[in-house]
Coordinates of C-alpha atoms in Angstrom, one line a residue:
Q1 CA 0.0 0.0 0.0
V2 CA 2.9 2.3 0.6
Q3 CA 5.8 2.9 -1.7
L4 CA 9.0 4.9 -1.3
V5 CA 10.7 5.8 -4.5
E6 CA 14.2 7.2 -4.6
S7 CA 15.7 9.1 -7.5
G8 CA 18.7 11.3 -8.3
G9 CA 21.5 8.7 -8.1
G10 CA 24.1 8.4 -10.7
L11 CA 27.7 8.7 -11.6
V12 CA 29.6 11.8 -10.3
Q13 CA 33.2 12.8 -10.1
P14 CA 34.9 13.3 -6.7
G15 CA 34.0 16.7 -5.4
G16 CA 30.8 16.8 -7.3
S17 CA 27.2 17.0 -6.0
L18 CA 24.0 15.0 -6.3
R19 CA 20.6 15.6 -4.9
L20 CA 18.6 12.5 -3.9
S21 CA 14.8 12.5 -3.6
C22 CA 12.5 10.1 -1.9
A23 CA 8.8 10.4 -2.5
A24 CA 6.3 8.4 -0.5
S25 CA 2.9 7.5 -1.9
G26 CA 0.0 5.2 -1.2
T27 CA -2.6 5.0 1.6
I28 CA -0.6 7.3 3.9
S29 CA -2.1 8.7 7.0
K30 CA 1.0 10.4 8.4
I31 CA 4.8 10.2 8.2
G32 CA 7.1 10.4 11.2
I33 CA 10.9 10.4 11.0
M34 CA 12.5 10.0 7.6
G35 CA 16.1 9.2 6.8
W36 CA 18.7 7.9 4.4
L37 CA 20.9 4.9 4.8
R38 CA 23.5 3.5 2.5
Q39 CA 25.2 0.2 1.8
A40 CA 28.4 -0.2 -0.1
T41 CA 29.3 -3.6 -1.7
G42 CA 30.7 -5.9 0.9
K43 CA 30.0 -3.5 3.8
Q44 CA 27.3 -3.2 6.4
R45 CA 24.5 -0.7 6.1
E46 CA 25.2 2.7 7.5
L47 CA 22.8 5.4 8.7
V48 CA 23.5 8.6 6.8
A49 CA 21.0 11.2 8.0
V50 CA 17.6 11.4 9.7
I51 CA 15.1 14.2 10.0
T52 CA 12.1 14.5 12.2
T53 CA 8.7 15.9 11.3
D54 CA 9.7 19.2 12.8
G55 CA 12.9 19.4 10.9
L56 CA 15.5 18.3 13.5
T57 CA 18.4 16.6 11.8
T58 CA 21.2 14.2 12.7
Y59 CA 24.1 13.1 10.5
T60 CA 26.8 10.5 10.7
D61 CA 30.2 12.2 11.2
R62 CA 31.3 10.7 7.8
V63 CA 29.0 13.1 6.0
K64 CA 28.5 16.0 8.4
G65 CA 29.2 19.3 6.7
R66 CA 28.8 17.8 3.2
F67 CA 25.3 16.4 3.2
T68 CA 22.0 18.1 4.0
I69 CA 18.8 16.3 4.6
S70 CA 15.5 18.1 4.2
R71 CA 11.8 17.3 3.8
D72 CA 8.6 18.7 2.3
N73 CA 5.8 17.4 4.4
A74 CA 3.2 18.6 1.9
E75 CA 4.7 16.4 -0.8
N76 CA 5.7 13.5 1.5
T77 CA 9.2 13.8 0.2
T78 CA 12.6 13.9 1.8
Y79 CA 15.8 15.0 0.0
L80 CA 19.5 14.4 0.5
Q81 CA 21.8 17.1 -0.9
M82 CA 25.2 15.6 -1.2
N83 CA 28.2 18.0 -1.8
G84 CA 31.9 17.4 -1.9
L85 CA 31.3 13.7 -2.8
K86 CA 34.1 11.3 -2.2
S87 CA 34.8 7.8 -3.5
D88 CA 33.9 6.4 -0.1
D89 CA 30.4 7.7 -0.6
T90 CA 29.8 5.2 -3.3
A91 CA 26.9 3.0 -2.2
V92 CA 23.3 2.2 -2.8
Y93 CA 21.3 4.8 -0.9
Y94 CA 18.0 3.8 0.7
C95 CA 15.2 6.0 1.9
K96 CA 13.5 4.9 5.1
A97 CA 10.4 6.4 6.7
A98 CA 8.1 5.7 9.6
I99 CA 4.6 5.7 8.1
A100 CA 1.1 5.2 9.4
T101 CA -1.3 4.0 6.8
M102 CA -5.0 4.3 6.3
R103 CA -5.3 0.6 7.4
S104 CA -3.3 1.0 10.6
P105 CA -2.7 4.0 12.9
N106 CA 0.6 2.6 14.1
Y107 CA 3.9 3.7 12.6
M108 CA 5.8 1.1 10.6
D109 CA 9.1 1.4 8.8
Y110 CA 9.2 1.4 5.1
W111 CA 12.1 1.2 2.8
G112 CA 12.7 2.5 -0.7
E113 CA 14.2 0.3 -3.4
G114 CA 17.5 2.1 -3.3
T115 CA 19.3 4.4 -5.8
L116 CA 23.0 3.9 -6.7
V117 CA 25.5 6.6 -6.2
T118 CA 28.9 6.1 -7.8
V119 CA 31.7 8.6 -7.1
S120 CA 34.5 8.0 -9.5
S121 CA 36.9 9.8 -11.8

């Protein structure tokens, strides 16, 4: 019933920028915290950034100062602006959100399908 779709990934040179988008759709009642995680090949999944409904943000130290998470509650969308990209940022980026649906008032975690970000010269 709920779908999170990421977009904006691609190939970028070191030092470049990308803006990821994650749009939630479906029988949504409300959305709580939203965030981005990433997983590089052969490595464990890493939390990148989270943002509350009121706009409070938290970042991993690995991206702090380079990445900015934001959200548009009217559009059920979260964004991840990535600047100063490094090769170590190469990973599949997943959007995650706590969502209550029309069928259930309880928040459940939903994941996007992932979008690949490749940083290489």
